Amino acid sequence: MTEPTGEKYDVKRAHRELYAPSAKDFVVVEVPPLRYLAIDGHGDPNTSAAYVQAVEALFGVAYAVKFASKRESGRDFAVAPLEGLWWAEDRAAFVARDKGAWSWTMLVNQPDWIDERAVAAGVEAVRAKASTAATDANPALDLLRLEHLHEGESVQILHVGSYDDEAPTLARLHDEWMPQHGLAFNGSHHEIYLSNARRTAPEKLRTVLRQPVRAV
């Protein structure tokens, strides 16, 4: 478990090799066990109300947990970027960008001292804030959980550009690079969104594309 040092914990610095890969070529990394706030869903993220609610719930709870951690234990941390696991019955749906066929688990990384009790308290804090403001609580709060994820050996690359321009890179990974290196799929496609999509031009978006793998 991470011990308090007085420094603000930032997963992007603690695991730089996972959050700052090269944009030039694929690289193999070993992803350790990590924990995340997580919500599952299905459908096109551009049109799904459930997706919007999931992202809002994740960050609302992430900030509530952060502030409580700093207040109660003196341990502060930077709220991590949004991440997502994506899959479909037909993996070709990713290359074809058939977003309506996608299932997803949206994630926000948490330090290893954050446990289920802290997350439950964070959820209740967000609910209480909505009640005070006389607004309905986000229904996605009921779906939020603390997920422990160990992806192990994975291949990743930094994609710079629009999300819809990821397809050629994924096709090259799936159809060329992995077969050439004797690797097979061993988990869901994983994306880490390093840029704020609302404030960044599509051609400048920075996204880590990761695929857990195993030897054939």
XYZ file of N, CA and C in Angstrom:
648
model
N 0.845 -1.193 0.000
C 0.000 0.000 0.000
C 0.882 1.245 0.000
N 0.439 2.282 -0.723
C 1.179 3.528 -0.783
C 1.173 4.209 0.583
N 2.346 4.577 1.076
C 2.445 5.237 2.375
C 2.370 6.754 2.192
N 1.786 7.475 3.163
C 1.723 8.927 3.057
C 3.120 9.532 3.102
N 3.420 10.451 2.183
C 4.732 11.089 2.131
C 4.618 12.598 2.204
N 3.409 13.134 2.198
C 3.224 14.567 2.161
C 3.125 15.085 0.743
N 3.470 14.253 -0.232
C 3.376 14.641 -1.625
C 2.043 14.182 -2.202
N 1.518 14.978 -3.123
C 0.271 14.600 -3.784
C 0.536 13.439 -4.740
N -0.230 12.363 -4.586
C -0.077 11.201 -5.461
C -0.707 11.491 -6.817
N 0.010 11.143 -7.876
C -0.489 11.303 -9.241
C -0.160 10.029 -9.998
N -1.174 9.272 -10.406
C -0.933 7.994 -11.071
C -0.154 8.178 -12.364
N -0.292 9.321 -13.016
C 0.427 9.552 -14.271
C 1.931 9.665 -14.034
N 2.319 10.115 -12.845
C 3.744 10.159 -12.499
C 4.203 8.832 -11.906
N 3.365 8.237 -11.061
C 3.729 6.977 -10.410
C 3.887 5.846 -11.420
N 3.108 5.907 -12.493
C 3.173 4.870 -13.535
C 3.339 5.538 -14.896
N 4.405 6.307 -15.008
C 4.635 7.064 -16.233
C 4.689 6.157 -17.459
N 5.247 4.953 -17.286
C 5.370 4.041 -18.426
C 4.009 3.618 -18.969
N 2.959 3.736 -18.156
C 1.615 3.347 -18.588
C 0.843 4.518 -19.177
N 1.193 5.732 -18.769
C 0.410 6.906 -19.153
C 1.126 7.816 -20.153
N 2.360 7.487 -20.521
C 3.091 8.330 -21.474
C 3.862 7.472 -22.471
N 3.161 6.598 -23.210
C 3.860 5.756 -24.183
C 4.251 6.544 -25.426
N 5.076 5.930 -26.248
C 5.477 6.535 -27.513
C 4.304 6.567 -28.484
N 4.296 7.584 -29.338
C 3.298 7.650 -30.407
C 3.843 7.048 -31.694
N 5.107 6.612 -31.669
C 5.750 6.132 -32.895
C 5.499 4.657 -33.159
N 5.502 3.854 -32.105
C 5.344 2.416 -32.318
C 4.741 1.779 -31.074
N 4.268 0.556 -31.235
C 3.701 -0.190 -30.122
C 4.797 -0.574 -29.134
N 4.445 -0.601 -27.855
C 5.381 -0.995 -26.816
C 4.677 -1.971 -25.881
N 5.424 -2.954 -25.395
C 4.886 -3.930 -24.445
C 5.157 -3.434 -23.028
N 4.127 -3.436 -22.195
C 4.254 -3.005 -20.803
C 3.657 -4.073 -19.895
N 4.059 -4.052 -18.641
C 3.482 -4.933 -17.623
C 2.633 -4.063 -16.702
N 1.323 -4.242 -16.770
C 0.406 -3.413 -15.989
C 0.148 -4.096 -14.645
N 0.486 -3.451 -13.536
C 0.283 -4.070 -12.223
C -1.185 -4.021 -11.823
N -1.549 -4.696 -10.742
C -2.924 -4.570 -10.239
C -3.207 -3.117 -9.860
N -4.320 -2.596 -10.339
C -4.731 -1.224 -10.050
C -6.206 -1.223 -9.677
N -6.644 -0.159 -9.021
C -8.056 -0.071 -8.646
C -8.677 1.173 -9.262
N -9.965 1.052 -9.564
C -10.668 2.105 -10.282
C -12.094 2.251 -9.766
N -12.611 3.469 -9.813
C -14.052 3.657 -9.807
C -14.536 3.194 -11.168
N -15.646 2.448 -11.222
C -16.074 1.849 -12.482
C -17.592 1.839 -12.610
N -18.061 2.047 -13.845
C -19.480 1.926 -14.184
C -19.583 1.275 -15.554
N -20.445 0.267 -15.676
C -20.661 -0.439 -16.942
C -21.807 0.173 -17.730
N -21.752 0.013 -19.058
C -22.846 0.475 -19.901
C -22.723 -0.081 -21.304
N -23.636 0.357 -22.168
C -23.665 -0.144 -23.548
C -24.173 0.959 -24.465
N -23.621 0.998 -25.680
C -24.133 1.908 -26.693
C -23.166 3.014 -27.065
N -23.572 3.795 -28.046
C -22.768 4.877 -28.605
C -22.507 5.948 -27.540
N -21.250 6.195 -27.184
C -20.972 7.201 -26.155
C -21.345 8.620 -26.584
N -21.491 8.835 -27.887
C -21.840 10.172 -28.374
C -23.325 10.490 -28.213
N -24.149 9.460 -28.063
C -25.597 9.676 -28.002
C -26.252 9.070 -26.769
N -25.517 8.298 -25.993
C -26.089 7.586 -24.847
C -26.156 8.475 -23.608
N -27.364 8.667 -23.082
C -27.516 9.414 -21.829
C -26.836 8.675 -20.686
N -26.854 7.341 -20.744
C -26.232 6.548 -19.689
C -24.727 6.799 -19.632
N -24.115 7.020 -20.794
C -22.674 7.292 -20.824
C -22.379 8.626 -20.139
N -23.137 9.646 -20.481
C -22.941 10.967 -19.872
C -23.122 10.882 -18.358
N -24.161 10.180 -17.924
C -24.410 10.026 -16.491
C -23.273 9.273 -15.806
N -22.742 8.259 -16.485
C -21.648 7.477 -15.909
C -20.415 8.342 -15.680
N -20.061 9.131 -16.681
C -18.872 9.980 -16.552
C -19.068 11.021 -15.454
N -20.246 11.625 -15.401
C -20.518 12.614 -14.354
C -20.449 11.982 -12.967
N -21.000 10.783 -12.826
C -20.977 10.102 -11.529
C -19.553 9.751 -11.116
N -18.764 9.259 -12.057
C -17.390 8.873 -11.747
C -16.584 10.055 -11.226
N -16.666 11.183 -11.915
C -15.859 12.324 -11.484
C -16.429 12.986 -10.236
N -17.749 12.974 -10.085
C -18.324 13.504 -8.856
C -17.830 12.743 -7.643
N -17.838 11.420 -7.732
C -17.371 10.591 -6.616
C -15.857 10.685 -6.472
N -15.134 10.747 -7.592
C -13.669 10.850 -7.523
C -13.242 12.079 -6.726
N -13.899 13.209 -6.977
C -13.546 14.423 -6.232
C -13.991 14.337 -4.774
N -15.147 13.731 -4.526
C -15.599 13.569 -3.144
C -14.625 12.698 -2.351
N -14.144 11.624 -2.971
C -13.187 10.730 -2.312
C -11.858 11.447 -2.084
N -11.417 12.198 -3.080
C -10.159 12.954 -2.957
C -10.210 13.918 -1.771
N -11.274 14.721 -1.704
C -11.367 15.722 -0.641
C -11.464 15.062 0.730
N -12.208 13.950 0.816
C -12.325 13.244 2.094
C -10.986 12.652 2.514
N -10.238 12.116 1.559
C -8.938 11.531 1.870
C -7.981 12.587 2.419
N -7.968 13.744 1.789
C -7.082 14.821 2.247
C -7.508 15.328 3.620
N -8.814 15.445 3.816
C -9.335 15.977 5.075
C -9.136 15.004 6.235
N -9.375 13.728 5.990
C -9.399 12.752 7.081
C -8.051 12.093 7.357
N -7.219 11.946 6.318
C -5.952 11.239 6.524
C -4.730 12.028 6.080
N -4.950 13.208 5.492
C -3.823 13.998 5.022
C -3.212 13.492 3.737
N -3.840 12.507 3.121
C -3.339 11.959 1.858
C -4.086 12.601 0.695
N -3.351 13.331 -0.119
C -3.960 14.003 -1.261
C -3.550 13.301 -2.548
N -4.388 13.405 -3.550
C -4.038 12.834 -4.849
C -4.714 13.607 -5.963
N -4.084 13.584 -7.122
C -4.659 14.212 -8.308
C -5.732 13.289 -8.869
N -6.879 13.849 -9.212
C -7.919 13.038 -9.844
C -7.407 12.574 -11.202
N -7.484 11.285 -11.440
C -6.916 10.672 -12.644
C -7.790 10.941 -13.866
N -7.229 10.763 -15.056
C -8.025 10.956 -16.271
C -9.058 9.852 -16.456
N -10.036 10.136 -17.275
C -11.037 9.133 -17.627
C -10.383 8.017 -18.434
N -10.783 6.783 -18.146
C -10.333 5.625 -18.918
C -11.554 4.802 -19.290
N -11.395 3.911 -20.260
C -12.520 3.079 -20.653
C -12.086 1.727 -21.176
N -12.807 0.694 -20.787
C -12.686 -0.630 -21.398
C -13.821 -0.755 -22.401
N -13.492 -1.231 -23.599
C -14.478 -1.309 -24.677
C -14.460 -2.700 -25.296
N -15.641 -3.227 -25.591
C -15.708 -4.525 -26.257
C -17.028 -4.641 -27.011
N -17.083 -5.639 -27.881
C -18.286 -5.913 -28.663
C -18.307 -7.392 -28.991
N -19.481 -7.903 -29.307
C -19.598 -9.311 -29.688
C -18.696 -9.615 -30.879
N -18.616 -8.656 -31.806
C -17.748 -8.780 -32.977
C -16.657 -7.723 -32.860
N -15.404 -8.156 -32.691
C -14.313 -7.203 -32.504
C -14.168 -6.258 -33.689
N -14.648 -6.668 -34.857
C -14.578 -5.808 -36.040
C -15.402 -4.538 -35.866
N -16.309 -4.518 -34.898
C -17.130 -3.328 -34.658
C -16.277 -2.128 -34.268
N -15.087 -2.389 -33.718
C -14.203 -1.272 -33.373
C -13.609 -0.645 -34.616
N -13.113 -1.484 -35.506
C -12.509 -0.969 -36.731
C -13.563 -0.284 -37.584
N -14.785 -0.831 -37.593
C -15.874 -0.249 -38.388
C -16.515 0.947 -37.689
N -16.132 1.197 -36.426
C -16.689 2.300 -35.621
C -18.203 2.178 -35.472
N -18.677 0.929 -35.328
C -20.105 0.676 -35.107
C -20.385 0.872 -33.625
N -20.510 2.125 -33.211
C -20.538 2.468 -31.797
C -21.777 1.961 -31.069
N -22.862 1.777 -31.784
C -24.060 1.268 -31.144
C -23.899 -0.146 -30.633
N -22.902 -0.876 -31.163
C -22.661 -2.263 -30.760
C -21.665 -2.372 -29.614
N -21.151 -1.257 -29.164
C -20.103 -1.289 -28.149
C -20.676 -1.410 -26.739
N -19.996 -2.192 -25.918
C -20.209 -2.185 -24.470
C -18.988 -1.535 -23.836
N -19.173 -0.953 -22.667
C -18.057 -0.232 -22.062
C -18.103 -0.292 -20.537
N -16.928 -0.132 -19.969
C -16.771 0.123 -18.539
C -15.906 1.361 -18.418
N -16.493 2.448 -17.939
C -15.728 3.680 -17.772
C -15.072 3.669 -16.392
N -13.856 4.209 -16.337
C -13.000 4.062 -15.166
C -12.331 5.375 -14.779
N -12.077 5.539 -13.483
C -11.188 6.585 -12.979
C -10.294 5.929 -11.930
N -8.994 5.927 -12.174
C -8.043 5.267 -11.284
C -8.070 5.866 -9.881
N -7.848 4.998 -8.882
C -7.794 5.411 -7.475
C -6.485 4.944 -6.836
N -5.941 5.718 -5.895
C -4.762 5.260 -5.156
C -5.090 3.982 -4.390
N -4.046 3.221 -4.048
C -4.306 1.914 -3.444
C -4.758 1.986 -1.990
N -4.801 3.191 -1.402
C -5.352 3.276 -0.036
C -6.862 3.549 -0.036
N -7.430 3.783 -1.204
C -8.871 4.006 -1.290
C -9.581 2.653 -1.338
N -10.511 2.432 -0.402
C -11.202 1.148 -0.325
C -12.704 1.324 -0.556
N -13.430 0.203 -0.462
C -14.872 0.229 -0.712
C -15.600 1.177 0.244
N -15.128 1.237 1.467
C -15.760 2.131 2.447
C -15.620 3.593 2.016
N -14.440 3.968 1.547
C -14.218 5.345 1.095
C -15.073 5.667 -0.122
N -15.211 4.690 -1.015
C -16.020 4.901 -2.218
C -17.493 5.049 -1.849
N -17.981 4.192 -0.955
C -19.379 4.285 -0.523
C -19.657 5.644 0.115
N -18.709 6.136 0.906
C -18.874 7.454 1.521
C -18.888 8.546 0.457
N -18.066 8.371 -0.583
C -18.048 9.335 -1.672
C -19.360 9.375 -2.426
N -19.933 8.210 -2.670
C -21.234 8.136 -3.342
C -22.295 8.855 -2.516
N -22.299 8.605 -1.214
C -23.295 9.249 -0.353
C -23.093 10.760 -0.291
N -21.851 11.212 -0.348
C -21.582 12.650 -0.338
C -22.142 13.317 -1.590
N -22.007 12.649 -2.733
C -22.543 13.203 -3.981
C -24.068 13.207 -3.941
N -24.660 12.145 -3.400
C -26.121 12.097 -3.265
C -26.618 13.226 -2.345
N -25.918 13.430 -1.257
C -26.319 14.467 -0.300
C -26.236 15.850 -0.936
N -25.230 16.061 -1.763
C -25.086 17.352 -2.438
C -26.253 17.602 -3.380
N -26.686 16.545 -4.092
C -27.835 16.678 -4.989
C -29.098 16.978 -4.195
N -29.246 16.318 -3.050
C -30.424 16.541 -2.212
C -30.468 17.975 -1.696
N -29.315 18.487 -1.290
C -29.237 19.863 -0.796
C -29.608 20.862 -1.887
N -29.225 20.525 -3.131
C -29.527 21.407 -4.259
C -30.925 21.171 -4.813
N -31.674 20.256 -4.181
C -33.042 19.929 -4.601
C -33.086 19.431 -6.039
N -32.079 18.626 -6.409
C -32.061 18.006 -7.732
C -32.050 16.494 -7.566
N -32.451 15.802 -8.617
C -32.461 14.343 -8.570
C -31.036 13.809 -8.586
N -30.792 12.770 -7.801
C -29.476 12.138 -7.794
C -29.236 11.435 -9.128
N -28.003 11.434 -9.556
C -27.611 10.758 -10.792
C -27.867 9.260 -10.645
N -28.688 8.644 -11.526
C -28.968 7.209 -11.395
C -27.731 6.336 -11.561
N -26.699 6.859 -12.216
C -25.480 6.068 -12.399
C -24.754 5.822 -11.087
N -25.061 6.605 -10.053
C -24.430 6.374 -8.750
C -24.750 4.984 -8.219
N -25.923 4.462 -8.568
C -26.314 3.126 -8.110
C -25.466 2.029 -8.754
N -24.814 2.349 -9.866
C -24.042 1.362 -10.618
C -22.552 1.428 -10.321
N -22.140 2.453 -9.592
C -20.711 2.684 -9.387
C -20.136 1.689 -8.386
N -18.948 1.204 -8.680
C -18.279 0.239 -7.802
C -16.772 0.497 -7.822
N -16.064 -0.120 -6.898
C -14.607 -0.109 -6.903
C -14.142 -1.385 -7.587
N -13.443 -1.234 -8.693
C -13.007 -2.369 -9.514
C -11.513 -2.587 -9.343
N -11.126 -3.839 -9.104
C -9.714 -4.213 -9.054
C -9.370 -4.868 -10.389
N -8.408 -4.295 -11.097
C -8.096 -4.748 -12.450
C -6.610 -5.055 -12.565
N -6.297 -6.245 -13.057
C -4.900 -6.628 -13.294
C -4.778 -7.082 -14.743
N -4.311 -6.190 -15.603
C -4.224 -6.507 -17.032
C -2.946 -7.245 -17.397
N -1.891 -7.099 -16.605
C -0.655 -7.808 -16.894
C -0.018 -7.347 -18.196
N 0.554 -8.298 -18.931
C 1.247 -7.957 -20.179
C 0.277 -7.316 -21.171
N 0.652 -6.161 -21.680
C -0.215 -5.416 -22.589
C 0.633 -4.707 -23.630
N 0.001 -4.404 -24.749
C 0.638 -3.622 -25.808
C -0.085 -2.287 -25.882
N 0.677 -1.195 -25.977
C 0.014 0.098 -26.052
C 0.788 1.072 -26.931
N 0.095 2.160 -27.277
C 0.663 3.207 -28.112
C -0.113 4.486 -27.814
N 0.513 5.639 -28.029
C -0.184 6.909 -27.889
C -0.764 7.301 -29.239
N -2.076 7.505 -29.270
C -2.753 7.977 -30.484
C -2.986 9.471 -30.351
N -2.541 10.232 -31.340
C -2.775 11.673 -31.373
C -3.726 11.960 -32.525
N -4.912 12.455 -32.201
C -5.906 12.725 -33.229
C -7.297 12.364 -32.759
N -8.242 12.454 -33.668
C -9.639 12.166 -33.378
C -9.823 10.715 -32.952
N -10.798 10.504 -32.079
C -11.126 9.136 -31.680
C -11.519 8.299 -32.899
N -12.193 8.903 -33.856
C -12.639 8.167 -35.036
C -11.500 7.826 -35.982
N -10.304 8.349 -35.719
C -9.141 8.015 -36.540
C -8.289 6.922 -35.915
N -8.792 6.286 -34.849
C -8.040 5.212 -34.200
C -8.043 3.922 -35.015
N -9.034 3.752 -35.885
C -9.255 2.471 -36.557
C -8.022 1.924 -37.274
N -7.287 2.710 -38.076
C -6.114 2.148 -38.754
C -5.053 1.630 -37.780
N -4.863 2.337 -36.661
C -3.884 1.894 -35.669
C -4.323 0.588 -35.028
N -5.611 0.485 -34.698
C -6.118 -0.752 -34.098
C -6.050 -1.905 -35.082
N -6.350 -1.644 -36.352
C -6.273 -2.701 -37.364
C -4.832 -3.190 -37.502
N -3.885 -2.265 -37.471
C -2.472 -2.646 -37.575
C -2.046 -3.468 -36.360
N -2.525 -3.087 -35.178
C -2.201 -3.843 -33.968
C -2.799 -5.242 -34.018
N -4.091 -5.316 -34.331
C -4.806 -6.596 -34.295
C -4.370 -7.546 -35.400
N -4.189 -7.023 -36.611
C -4.002 -7.875 -37.785
C -2.547 -8.083 -38.175
N -1.659 -7.214 -37.699
C -0.257 -7.322 -38.103
C 0.674 -7.501 -36.899
N 0.702 -6.501 -36.017
C 1.717 -6.494 -34.965
C 1.562 -7.669 -34.009
N 0.363 -7.906 -33.515
C 0.171 -9.005 -32.569
C 0.474 -10.366 -33.193
N -0.052 -10.692 -34.385
C 0.302 -11.978 -34.992
C 1.803 -12.119 -35.241
N 2.445 -11.039 -35.666
C 3.880 -11.094 -35.943
C 4.698 -11.361 -34.689
N 4.174 -10.966 -33.538
C 4.889 -11.149 -32.277
C 4.333 -12.312 -31.453
N 3.501 -13.146 -32.060
C 2.986 -14.330 -31.385
C 2.099 -14.030 -30.202
N 1.269 -12.985 -30.317
C 0.422 -12.565 -29.210
C -1.051 -12.657 -29.571
N -1.864 -12.961 -28.571
C -3.315 -13.051 -28.747
C -3.998 -12.131 -27.737
N -5.275 -11.853 -27.967
C -6.049 -10.998 -27.070
C -6.198 -11.651 -25.695
N -6.131 -10.825 -24.643
C -6.274 -11.344 -23.282
C -6.997 -10.332 -22.394
N -8.019 -9.714 -22.951
C -8.767 -8.708 -22.203
C -9.350 -7.680 -23.134
N -10.090 -6.752 -22.574
C -10.792 -5.750 -23.369
C -9.858 -4.635 -23.824
N -10.209 -4.043 -24.959
C -9.525 -2.848 -25.451
C -9.651 -1.751 -24.391
N -8.532 -1.080 -24.103
C -8.467 -0.106 -23.014
C -7.986 1.225 -23.579
N -8.699 2.295 -23.262
C -8.295 3.628 -23.690
C -8.148 4.536 -22.473
N -7.140 5.406 -22.520
C -6.908 6.399 -21.471
C -6.948 7.766 -22.134
N -7.843 8.611 -21.679
C -8.082 9.905 -22.324
C -7.281 10.991 -21.605
N -6.134 11.332 -22.174
C -5.234 12.290 -21.551
C -5.648 13.735 -21.803
N -6.501 13.955 -22.801
C -6.938 15.308 -23.159
C -8.391 15.522 -22.757
N -8.739 16.765 -22.494
C -10.129 17.143 -22.253
C -10.787 17.358 -23.607
N -11.692 16.457 -23.981
C -12.293 16.515 -25.312
C -13.093 17.790 -25.541
N -13.566 18.411 -24.470
C -14.357 19.632 -24.615
C -13.485 20.849 -24.910
N -12.203 20.750 -24.593
C -11.320 21.908 -24.729
C -10.196 21.689 -25.740
N -10.162 20.527 -26.362
C -9.058 20.175 -27.251
C -9.569 19.913 -28.657
N -8.887 20.459 -29.647
C -9.257 20.199 -31.037
C -9.107 18.712 -31.324
N -10.018 18.121 -32.115
C -9.965 16.680 -32.368
C -8.602 16.186 -32.835
N -7.932 16.955 -33.685
C -6.650 16.497 -34.225
C -5.528 16.524 -33.191
N -5.786 17.121 -32.007
C -4.766 17.201 -30.965
C -5.075 16.314 -29.759
N -6.157 15.570 -29.799
C -6.505 14.684 -28.691
C -5.423 13.625 -28.492
N -5.067 13.371 -27.231
C -4.045 12.381 -26.899
C -4.705 11.246 -26.125
N -4.630 10.038 -26.692
C -5.307 8.876 -26.120
C -4.362 7.687 -26.108
N -4.188 7.066 -24.947
C -3.426 5.823 -24.871
C -4.341 4.684 -25.309
N -3.882 3.896 -26.274
C -4.604 2.708 -26.725
C -3.866 1.488 -26.194
N -4.543 0.665 -25.410
C -3.901 -0.492 -24.773
C -4.685 -1.760 -25.070
N -3.957 -2.851 -25.285
C -4.578 -4.158 -25.462
C -3.852 -5.193 -24.611
N -4.498 -5.737 -23.568
C -3.898 -6.851 -22.835
C -3.700 -8.049 -23.768
N -2.570 -8.741 -23.602
C -2.221 -9.829 -24.521
C -1.677 -11.028 -23.746
N -1.577 -12.132 -24.468
C -0.925 -13.341 -23.957
C -0.208 -14.009 -25.113
N 0.778 -14.822 -24.785
C 1.487 -15.561 -25.828
C 0.569 -16.624 -26.419
N 0.670 -16.812 -27.714
C -0.152 -17.825 -28.386
C 0.333 -19.206 -27.983
